[in-house]
Amino acid sequence: MSARIHYTKPSITELEVEYATDAARHGWGERCYEYLGRFERQFKAHVATEFAIATSSCTGALHIGMAALGIGPGDEVIMADTNWIASAAPIVHLGAKPVFVDILPDSWCLDPARVQAAITPRTKAILAVHLYGNLCEMDRLLAIGEQYGIPVIEDAAEAIGSSYHGNRAGSMGIFGTFSFHGTKTVTTGEGGMFVTNNPSLYEAAITLSNHGRHASQPKQFWPDLLGFKYKMSNIQAAIGCAQLERIDELIEGKRRVFATYQAGLKDLPGVTLNPEPGGTQNGFWMPTAVFHTQLGIKRKDLQAALNPEGIDARVFFHPLSSLPMFDACPKNTNAYDIPERAINLPSYHDMTQADLDRVIAVVRKLYGAATREP
Ligand SMILES: *Cc1c(COP(=O)(O)O)cnc(C)c1O
């Protein structure tokens, strides 16, 4: 039996080990922020934003940014029903309410028409999450935001390597967030980033992220307001610096994996993978296959076919509104239907052709069996 194919794992070289070792040996005292400053500078340069704050997670970056925007009790934030809970939790923690709208059938990202229809006087922000690397329709969302005076936030945790008409995901909204969790395209083990081009929002966010201590406050240990503690460590940042030196290679790895799946499955009618519309680039964090209803291939069939072959089969996100802590919104028909006939395929950067062929063969075999049935 060949080795198990995990759905994802980081790409770590001697460079990451060297930098982390250096940070552990020397990155203290006067040098305790050296890798952190470097990581933030490198990241800003990559996404082309003016400001960046490294955080302990993307969840923390969202929490700080939403608090800096003044989101609080009674407010509503519109987002796609199809998402990981990390994007919704900070809204709830701030006392506001996530309003779940349906997704588009092709990008699996929030439907701008549904967003517009969900706007109320309480709407405080629109949260655009670029699902699995697929880009939201930013032109339309930003136009809606402008029309109603509502900021658009980008959760680009899954969209390293994705760009929309020349703009990197995460750089177009009022602020953007990223995750460097071990499953993401760029990793620091755990970690995140807040980016913005807005000086006053940056000011508010950096103060909140430092336990409410304003940079101009001369008194020691004097918080000016109640903030948060979501900082990244210098050792994590050291790993991040190495990853950013290799970022083109990391993105290329993800794109190669996707291209191989695409080539291996493209002759199967009714199987759709992540889209890459003209004028955009998809970082393809998570190659995902959706099977047309008529094929009758369900999530449980995919899991039953892949798991015994030693291949991780990760389920497409359940609708957040189907979870016990939220009210169900079954009218979000795409969000409720698509996960039932979809699967995330394994996609670590340096997956071998043989591993990719193994996954493709299992999917093709299942497809063949399903389509041969009367
Ligand atoms: C991974 C992920 C998060 C959470 O990131 P953490 O760094 O684990 O907090 C948030 N949003 C999206 C879209 C993600 O994929």
Tab-separated table of N, CA and C in Angstrom, residues 189-326:
chain	number	residue	atom	x	y	z
A	189	GLY	N	3.172	28.110	10.683
A	189	GLY	CA	2.626	27.194	11.698
A	189	GLY	C	1.231	27.651	12.060
A	190	GLU	N	1.160	28.695	12.865
A	190	GLU	CA	-0.054	29.471	13.070
A	190	GLU	C	0.340	30.908	12.789
A	191	GLY	N	-0.580	31.702	12.306
A	191	GLY	CA	-0.244	33.107	12.071
A	191	GLY	C	-1.216	33.748	11.117
A	192	GLY	N	-1.155	35.080	11.068
A	192	GLY	CA	-2.042	35.808	10.172
A	192	GLY	C	-1.495	37.176	9.859
A	193	MET	N	-2.234	37.918	9.046
A	193	MET	CA	-1.807	39.265	8.667
A	193	MET	C	-3.029	40.132	8.427
A	194	PHE	N	-2.913	41.378	8.864
A	194	PHE	CA	-3.910	42.410	8.579
A	194	PHE	C	-3.241	43.392	7.634
A	195	VAL	N	-3.888	43.743	6.521
A	195	VAL	CA	-3.318	44.751	5.607
A	195	VAL	C	-4.362	45.796	5.271
A	196	THR	N	-3.899	47.015	5.036
A	196	THR	CA	-4.798	48.090	4.632
A	196	THR	C	-3.999	49.204	3.963
A	197	ASN	N	-4.706	50.052	3.231
A	197	ASN	CA	-4.110	51.279	2.697
A	197	ASN	C	-4.633	52.494	3.439
A	198	ASN	N	-5.459	52.269	4.459
A	198	ASN	CA	-6.150	53.365	5.144
A	198	ASN	C	-5.391	53.731	6.429
A	199	PRO	N	-4.752	54.909	6.468
A	199	PRO	CA	-3.891	55.257	7.614
A	199	PRO	C	-4.635	55.280	8.950
A	200	SER	N	-5.875	55.801	8.987
A	200	SER	CA	-6.548	55.884	10.284
A	200	SER	C	-7.022	54.505	10.746
A	201	LEU	N	-7.394	53.659	9.791
A	201	LEU	CA	-7.788	52.294	10.176
A	201	LEU	C	-6.560	51.529	10.699
A	202	TYR	N	-5.418	51.736	10.047
A	202	TYR	CA	-4.176	51.107	10.502
A	202	TYR	C	-3.850	51.546	11.930
A	203	GLU	N	-3.955	52.844	12.148
A	203	GLU	CA	-3.699	53.421	13.471
A	203	GLU	C	-4.592	52.768	14.534
A	204	ALA	N	-5.882	52.667	14.223
A	204	ALA	CA	-6.829	52.052	15.169
A	204	ALA	C	-6.489	50.578	15.377
A	205	ALA	N	-6.134	49.891	14.287
A	205	ALA	CA	-5.881	48.442	14.382
A	205	ALA	C	-4.597	48.164	15.161
A	206	ILE	N	-3.546	48.944	14.916
A	206	ILE	CA	-2.268	48.675	15.598
A	206	ILE	C	-2.408	48.956	17.093
A	207	THR	N	-3.219	49.958	17.447
A	207	THR	CA	-3.447	50.262	18.858
A	207	THR	C	-4.231	49.117	19.520
A	208	LEU	N	-5.306	48.682	18.852
A	208	LEU	CA	-6.106	47.572	19.396
A	208	LEU	C	-5.261	46.309	19.531
A	209	SER	N	-4.338	46.092	18.568
A	209	SER	CA	-3.555	44.859	18.571
A	209	SER	C	-2.484	44.875	19.643
A	210	ASN	N	-2.241	46.024	20.224
A	210	ASN	CA	-1.203	46.156	21.251
A	210	ASN	C	-1.848	46.438	22.606
A	211	HIS	N	-2.914	45.717	22.898
A	211	HIS	CA	-3.649	45.892	24.154
A	211	HIS	C	-4.098	47.327	24.367
A	212	GLY	N	-4.416	48.008	23.265
A	212	GLY	CA	-4.977	49.349	23.395
A	212	GLY	C	-3.967	50.430	23.738
A	213	ARG	N	-2.677	50.079	23.592
A	213	ARG	CA	-1.650	51.096	23.895
A	213	ARG	C	-1.351	51.896	22.637
A	214	HIS	N	-1.635	53.170	22.671
A	214	HIS	CA	-1.400	54.024	21.511
A	214	HIS	C	0.101	54.272	21.350
A	215	ALA	N	0.571	54.296	20.098
A	215	ALA	CA	2.011	54.447	19.829
A	215	ALA	C	2.555	55.748	20.417
A	216	SER	N	1.724	56.774	20.511
A	216	SER	CA	2.217	58.060	20.995
A	216	SER	C	2.068	58.200	22.517
A	217	GLN	N	1.578	57.157	23.157
A	217	GLN	CA	1.392	57.212	24.621
A	217	GLN	C	2.747	57.138	25.329
A	218	PRO	N	3.153	58.219	26.012
A	218	PRO	CA	4.482	58.206	26.643
A	218	PRO	C	4.542	57.353	27.917
A	219	LYS	N	3.416	57.189	28.587
A	219	LYS	CA	3.423	56.427	29.844
A	219	LYS	C	3.595	54.938	29.569
A	220	GLN	N	4.392	54.257	30.399
A	220	GLN	CA	4.570	52.817	30.266
A	220	GLN	C	3.363	52.077	30.826
A	221	PHE	N	3.057	50.937	30.244
A	221	PHE	CA	1.959	50.104	30.721
A	221	PHE	C	0.674	50.893	30.875
A	222	TRP	N	0.370	51.729	29.878
A	222	TRP	CA	-0.811	52.570	29.959
A	222	TRP	C	-1.707	52.363	28.724
A	223	PRO	N	-2.593	51.378	28.785
A	223	PRO	CA	-3.534	51.212	27.670
A	223	PRO	C	-4.524	52.375	27.651
A	224	ASP	N	-4.784	52.899	26.454
A	224	ASP	CA	-5.743	53.985	26.316
A	224	ASP	C	-7.151	53.444	26.116
A	225	LEU	N	-7.239	52.206	25.694
A	225	LEU	CA	-8.544	51.554	25.546
A	225	LEU	C	-8.340	50.056	25.661
A	226	LEU	N	-9.450	49.326	25.755
A	226	LEU	CA	-9.366	47.878	25.898
A	226	LEU	C	-9.116	47.247	24.530
A	227	GLY	N	-7.989	46.559	24.407
A	227	GLY	CA	-7.637	46.000	23.100
A	227	GLY	C	-7.567	44.491	23.101
A	228	PHE	N	-6.681	43.982	22.253
A	228	PHE	CA	-6.551	42.539	22.069
A	228	PHE	C	-5.087	42.146	22.136
A	229	LYS	N	-4.826	40.856	22.272
A	229	LYS	CA	-3.470	40.339	22.182
A	229	LYS	C	-3.450	39.234	21.142
A	230	TYR	N	-3.152	39.636	19.924
A	230	TYR	CA	-3.121	38.677	18.816
A	230	TYR	C	-1.807	38.853	18.059
A	231	LYS	N	-0.691	38.778	18.777
A	231	LYS	CA	0.587	39.041	18.105
A	231	LYS	C	1.221	37.758	17.578
A	232	MET	N	2.028	37.928	16.555
A	232	MET	CA	2.845	36.837	16.032
A	232	MET	C	4.200	36.895	16.739
A	233	SER	N	4.850	35.750	16.905
A	233	SER	CA	6.181	35.741	17.515
A	233	SER	C	7.252	35.946	16.442
A	234	ASN	N	8.409	36.391	16.875
A	234	ASN	CA	9.536	36.620	15.963
A	234	ASN	C	9.982	35.309	15.295
A	235	ILE	N	9.871	34.202	16.026
A	235	ILE	CA	10.286	32.898	15.459
A	235	ILE	C	9.340	32.492	14.333
A	236	GLN	N	8.047	32.697	14.553
A	236	GLN	CA	7.085	32.407	13.476
A	236	GLN	C	7.359	33.297	12.272
A	237	ALA	N	7.647	34.583	12.546
A	237	ALA	CA	7.908	35.525	11.454
A	237	ALA	C	9.146	35.109	10.660
A	238	ALA	N	10.125	34.511	11.358
A	238	ALA	CA	11.345	34.062	10.666
A	238	ALA	C	10.993	32.999	9.621
A	239	ILE	N	10.135	32.071	10.010
A	239	ILE	CA	9.680	31.053	9.046
A	239	ILE	C	8.949	31.738	7.898
A	240	GLY	N	8.138	32.748	8.241
A	240	GLY	CA	7.391	33.486	7.224
A	240	GLY	C	8.295	34.209	6.236
A	241	CYS	N	9.409	34.757	6.740
A	241	CYS	CA	10.351	35.455	5.846
A	241	CYS	C	10.897	34.498	4.794
A	242	ALA	N	11.231	33.292	5.240
A	242	ALA	CA	11.751	32.300	4.289
A	242	ALA	C	10.667	31.919	3.281
A	243	GLN	N	9.430	31.740	3.787
A	243	GLN	CA	8.330	31.383	2.878
A	243	GLN	C	8.111	32.481	1.838
A	244	LEU	N	8.214	33.739	2.257
A	244	LEU	CA	7.973	34.830	1.299
A	244	LEU	C	9.093	34.931	0.260
A	245	GLU	N	10.316	34.555	0.658
A	245	GLU	CA	11.383	34.521	-0.365
A	245	GLU	C	11.077	33.462	-1.418
A	246	ARG	N	10.274	32.467	-1.015
A	246	ARG	CA	9.949	31.356	-1.926
A	246	ARG	C	8.524	31.442	-2.461
A	247	ILE	N	7.886	32.617	-2.306
A	247	ILE	CA	6.440	32.664	-2.552
A	247	ILE	C	6.064	32.321	-4.000
A	248	ASP	N	6.878	32.749	-4.951
A	248	ASP	CA	6.536	32.432	-6.349
A	248	ASP	C	6.529	30.926	-6.578
A	249	GLU	N	7.529	30.281	-5.984
A	249	GLU	CA	7.631	28.817	-6.087
A	249	GLU	C	6.436	28.136	-5.392
A	250	LEU	N	6.016	28.685	-4.230
A	250	LEU	CA	4.889	28.086	-3.499
A	250	LEU	C	3.597	28.212	-4.309
A	251	ILE	N	3.380	29.390	-4.885
A	251	ILE	CA	2.169	29.610	-5.705
A	251	ILE	C	2.230	28.724	-6.947
A	252	GLU	N	3.403	28.667	-7.556
A	252	GLU	CA	3.569	27.838	-8.757
A	252	GLU	C	3.260	26.377	-8.468
A	253	GLY	N	3.661	25.915	-7.277
A	253	GLY	CA	3.381	24.530	-6.878
A	253	GLY	C	1.880	24.264	-6.839
A	254	LYS	N	1.143	25.183	-6.226
A	254	LYS	CA	-0.316	25.046	-6.145
A	254	LYS	C	-0.939	25.073	-7.531
A	255	ARG	N	-0.437	25.941	-8.387
A	255	ARG	CA	-1.009	26.066	-9.734
A	255	ARG	C	-0.700	24.818	-10.585
A	256	ARG	N	0.471	24.247	-10.377
A	256	ARG	CA	0.834	23.019	-11.105
A	256	ARG	C	-0.084	21.867	-10.692
A	257	VAL	N	-0.343	21.766	-9.387
A	257	VAL	CA	-1.230	20.704	-8.900
A	257	VAL	C	-2.612	20.862	-9.537
A	258	PHE	N	-3.115	22.096	-9.527
A	258	PHE	CA	-4.444	22.319	-10.102
A	258	PHE	C	-4.467	21.981	-11.595
A	259	ALA	N	-3.447	22.449	-12.306
A	259	ALA	CA	-3.402	22.223	-13.758
A	259	ALA	C	-3.393	20.728	-14.070
A	260	THR	N	-2.725	19.949	-13.218
A	260	THR	CA	-2.678	18.503	-13.438
A	260	THR	C	-4.060	17.871	-13.248
A	261	TYR	N	-4.770	18.309	-12.183
A	261	TYR	CA	-6.139	17.816	-11.989
A	261	TYR	C	-7.014	18.209	-13.177
A	262	GLN	N	-6.853	19.449	-13.614
A	262	GLN	CA	-7.694	19.946	-14.702
A	262	GLN	C	-7.483	19.115	-15.964
A	263	ALA	N	-6.206	18.862	-16.269
A	263	ALA	CA	-5.902	18.068	-17.463
A	263	ALA	C	-6.430	16.640	-17.313
A	264	GLY	N	-6.366	16.114	-16.097
A	264	GLY	CA	-6.754	14.719	-15.864
A	264	GLY	C	-8.259	14.499	-15.795
A	265	LEU	N	-9.028	15.576	-15.609
A	265	LEU	CA	-10.479	15.405	-15.429
A	265	LEU	C	-11.287	16.164	-16.476
A	266	LYS	N	-10.606	16.866	-17.405
A	266	LYS	CA	-11.322	17.806	-18.263
A	266	LYS	C	-12.272	17.148	-19.268
A	267	ASP	N	-12.034	15.862	-19.556
A	267	ASP	CA	-12.929	15.188	-20.519
A	267	ASP	C	-14.145	14.569	-19.839
A	268	LEU	N	-14.361	14.836	-18.560
A	268	LEU	CA	-15.520	14.261	-17.858
A	268	LEU	C	-16.637	15.301	-17.782
A	269	PRO	N	-17.675	15.190	-18.624
A	269	PRO	CA	-18.737	16.188	-18.588
A	269	PRO	C	-19.433	16.202	-17.229
A	270	GLY	N	-19.742	17.386	-16.744
A	270	GLY	CA	-20.462	17.506	-15.479
A	270	GLY	C	-19.558	17.613	-14.265
A	271	VAL	N	-18.226	17.568	-14.489
A	271	VAL	CA	-17.289	17.768	-13.367
A	271	VAL	C	-16.687	19.156	-13.515
A	272	THR	N	-16.913	20.035	-12.536
A	272	THR	CA	-16.326	21.381	-12.612
A	272	THR	C	-15.348	21.601	-11.484
A	273	LEU	N	-14.263	22.265	-11.830
A	273	LEU	CA	-13.232	22.611	-10.846
A	273	LEU	C	-13.256	24.130	-10.637
A	274	ASN	N	-12.360	24.620	-9.764
A	274	ASN	CA	-12.275	26.061	-9.489
A	274	ASN	C	-12.153	26.859	-10.787
A	275	PRO	N	-12.874	27.965	-10.907
A	275	PRO	CA	-12.807	28.775	-12.126
A	275	PRO	C	-11.630	29.761	-12.096
A	276	GLU	N	-11.237	30.198	-13.264
A	276	GLU	CA	-10.226	31.275	-13.353
A	276	GLU	C	-10.663	32.207	-14.497
A	277	PRO	N	-11.615	33.101	-14.222
A	277	PRO	CA	-12.152	33.967	-15.282
A	277	PRO	C	-11.075	34.880	-15.859
A	278	GLY	N	-11.302	35.351	-17.084
A	278	GLY	CA	-10.366	36.258	-17.742
A	278	GLY	C	-10.043	37.453	-16.854
A	279	GLY	N	-8.786	37.894	-16.880
A	279	GLY	CA	-8.378	39.053	-16.083
A	279	GLY	C	-8.069	38.706	-14.637
A	280	THR	N	-8.162	37.422	-14.285
A	280	THR	CA	-7.848	37.033	-12.908
A	280	THR	C	-6.804	35.924	-12.892
A	281	GLN	N	-6.139	35.801	-11.753
A	281	GLN	CA	-5.297	34.633	-11.516
A	281	GLN	C	-5.769	33.979	-10.232
A	282	ASN	N	-5.919	32.668	-10.261
A	282	ASN	CA	-6.372	31.919	-9.092
A	282	ASN	C	-5.155	31.251	-8.444
A	283	GLY	N	-4.991	31.440	-7.136
A	283	GLY	CA	-3.887	30.795	-6.416
A	283	GLY	C	-4.158	29.321	-6.139
A	284	PHE	N	-5.412	28.884	-6.400
A	284	PHE	CA	-5.808	27.476	-6.285
A	284	PHE	C	-5.360	26.855	-4.968
A	285	TRP	N	-5.685	27.553	-3.861
A	285	TRP	CA	-5.308	26.989	-2.557
A	285	TRP	C	-5.859	25.574	-2.407
A	286	MET	N	-7.137	25.403	-2.783
A	286	MET	CA	-7.785	24.112	-2.561
A	286	MET	C	-8.520	23.680	-3.821
A	287	PRO	N	-7.872	22.846	-4.666
A	287	PRO	CA	-8.568	22.353	-5.851
A	287	PRO	C	-9.811	21.568	-5.412
A	288	THR	N	-10.927	21.905	-6.026
A	288	THR	CA	-12.205	21.350	-5.585
A	288	THR	C	-12.991	20.893	-6.802
A	289	ALA	N	-13.590	19.719	-6.704
A	289	ALA	CA	-14.394	19.199	-7.808
A	289	ALA	C	-15.856	19.156	-7.386
A	290	VAL	N	-16.719	19.719	-8.251
A	290	VAL	CA	-18.168	19.681	-8.023
A	290	VAL	C	-18.775	18.827	-9.126
A	291	PHE	N	-19.646	17.901	-8.751
A	291	PHE	CA	-20.240	16.950	-9.695
A	291	PHE	C	-21.679	17.336	-9.978
A	292	HIS	N	-22.010	17.440	-11.256
A	292	HIS	CA	-23.362	17.839	-11.653
A	292	HIS	C	-24.395	16.913	-11.030
A	293	THR	N	-25.512	17.497	-10.615
A	293	THR	CA	-26.576	16.735	-9.948
A	293	THR	C	-26.936	15.458	-10.713
A	294	GLN	N	-26.996	15.568	-12.044
A	294	GLN	CA	-27.432	14.420	-12.853
A	294	GLN	C	-26.483	13.227	-12.782
A	295	LEU	N	-25.235	13.469	-12.390
A	295	LEU	CA	-24.281	12.351	-12.288
A	295	LEU	C	-24.618	11.462	-11.097
A	296	GLY	N	-25.292	12.034	-10.109
A	296	GLY	CA	-25.652	11.254	-8.918
A	296	GLY	C	-24.469	10.910	-8.030
A	297	ILE	N	-23.339	11.600	-8.214
A	297	ILE	CA	-22.154	11.321	-7.381
A	297	ILE	C	-22.207	12.236	-6.156
A	298	LYS	N	-22.317	11.621	-4.981
A	298	LYS	CA	-22.493	12.379	-3.742
A	298	LYS	C	-21.192	12.425	-2.946
A	299	ARG	N	-21.158	13.372	-1.997
A	299	ARG	CA	-20.003	13.507	-1.108
A	299	ARG	C	-19.627	12.163	-0.477
A	300	LYS	N	-20.624	11.421	0.000
A	300	LYS	CA	-20.324	10.159	0.687
A	300	LYS	C	-19.733	9.119	-0.276
A	301	ASP	N	-20.128	9.186	-1.553
A	301	ASP	CA	-19.539	8.272	-2.549
A	301	ASP	C	-18.071	8.620	-2.767
A	302	LEU	N	-17.793	9.923	-2.808
A	302	LEU	CA	-16.413	10.383	-3.031
A	302	LEU	C	-15.535	9.979	-1.850
A	303	GLN	N	-16.066	10.179	-0.633
A	303	GLN	CA	-15.301	9.799	0.561
A	303	GLN	C	-15.073	8.285	0.578
A	304	ALA	N	-16.111	7.548	0.217
A	304	ALA	CA	-16.015	6.081	0.242
A	304	ALA	C	-15.047	5.570	-0.819
A	305	ALA	N	-14.878	6.315	-1.895
A	305	ALA	CA	-13.946	5.888	-2.943
A	305	ALA	C	-12.510	6.295	-2.603
A	306	LEU	N	-12.328	7.495	-2.062
A	306	LEU	CA	-10.974	8.030	-1.854
A	306	LEU	C	-10.319	7.483	-0.580
A	307	ASN	N	-11.058	7.434	0.521
A	307	ASN	CA	-10.457	7.040	1.802
A	307	ASN	C	-9.788	5.671	1.781
A	308	PRO	N	-10.438	4.633	1.268
A	308	PRO	CA	-9.775	3.315	1.261
A	308	PRO	C	-8.523	3.274	0.379
A	309	GLU	N	-8.411	4.227	-0.540
A	309	GLU	CA	-7.222	4.286	-1.399
A	309	GLU	C	-6.110	5.110	-0.741
A	310	GLY	N	-6.326	5.497	0.511
A	310	GLY	CA	-5.297	6.260	1.226
A	310	GLY	C	-5.203	7.697	0.775
A	311	ILE	N	-6.340	8.262	0.376
A	311	ILE	CA	-6.344	9.646	-0.114
A	311	ILE	C	-7.303	10.467	0.746
A	312	ASP	N	-6.804	11.559	1.322
A	312	ASP	CA	-7.663	12.442	2.122
A	312	ASP	C	-8.718	13.071	1.224
A	313	ALA	N	-9.961	13.021	1.677
A	313	ALA	CA	-11.057	13.650	0.934
A	313	ALA	C	-11.705	14.641	1.883
A	314	ARG	N	-11.410	15.926	1.674
A	314	ARG	CA	-11.915	16.938	2.593
A	314	ARG	C	-13.240	17.464	2.088
A	315	VAL	N	-14.221	17.554	2.979
A	315	VAL	CA	-15.556	17.970	2.543
A	315	VAL	C	-15.590	19.474	2.255
A	316	PHE	N	-16.385	19.822	1.292
A	316	PHE	CA	-16.698	21.221	0.965
A	316	PHE	C	-17.404	21.811	2.192
A	317	PHE	N	-17.138	23.095	2.490
A	317	PHE	CA	-17.699	23.706	3.707
A	317	PHE	C	-19.225	23.536	3.791
A	318	HIS	N	-19.676	23.117	4.955
A	318	HIS	CA	-21.119	23.087	5.235
A	318	HIS	C	-21.604	24.534	5.298
A	319	PRO	N	-22.877	24.784	4.959
A	319	PRO	CA	-23.363	26.152	5.131
A	319	PRO	C	-23.274	26.545	6.613
A	320	LEU	N	-22.739	27.726	6.877
A	320	LEU	CA	-22.618	28.149	8.282
A	320	LEU	C	-23.986	28.171	8.946
A	321	SER	N	-25.017	28.548	8.163
A	321	SER	CA	-26.353	28.656	8.749
A	321	SER	C	-26.940	27.293	9.103
A	322	SER	N	-26.263	26.194	8.722
A	322	SER	CA	-26.760	24.870	9.104
A	322	SER	C	-26.152	24.421	10.430
A	323	LEU	N	-25.214	25.208	10.969
A	323	LEU	CA	-24.557	24.845	12.231
A	323	LEU	C	-25.466	25.202	13.407
A	324	PRO	N	-25.249	24.532	14.552
A	324	PRO	CA	-26.214	24.685	15.657
A	324	PRO	C	-26.301	26.097	16.236
A	325	MET	N	-25.234	26.915	16.084
A	325	MET	CA	-25.267	28.227	16.733
A	325	MET	C	-25.931	29.310	15.879
A	326	PHE	N	-26.362	28.951	14.666
A	326	PHE	CA	-27.003	29.948	13.800
A	326	PHE	C	-28.398	29.478	13.386
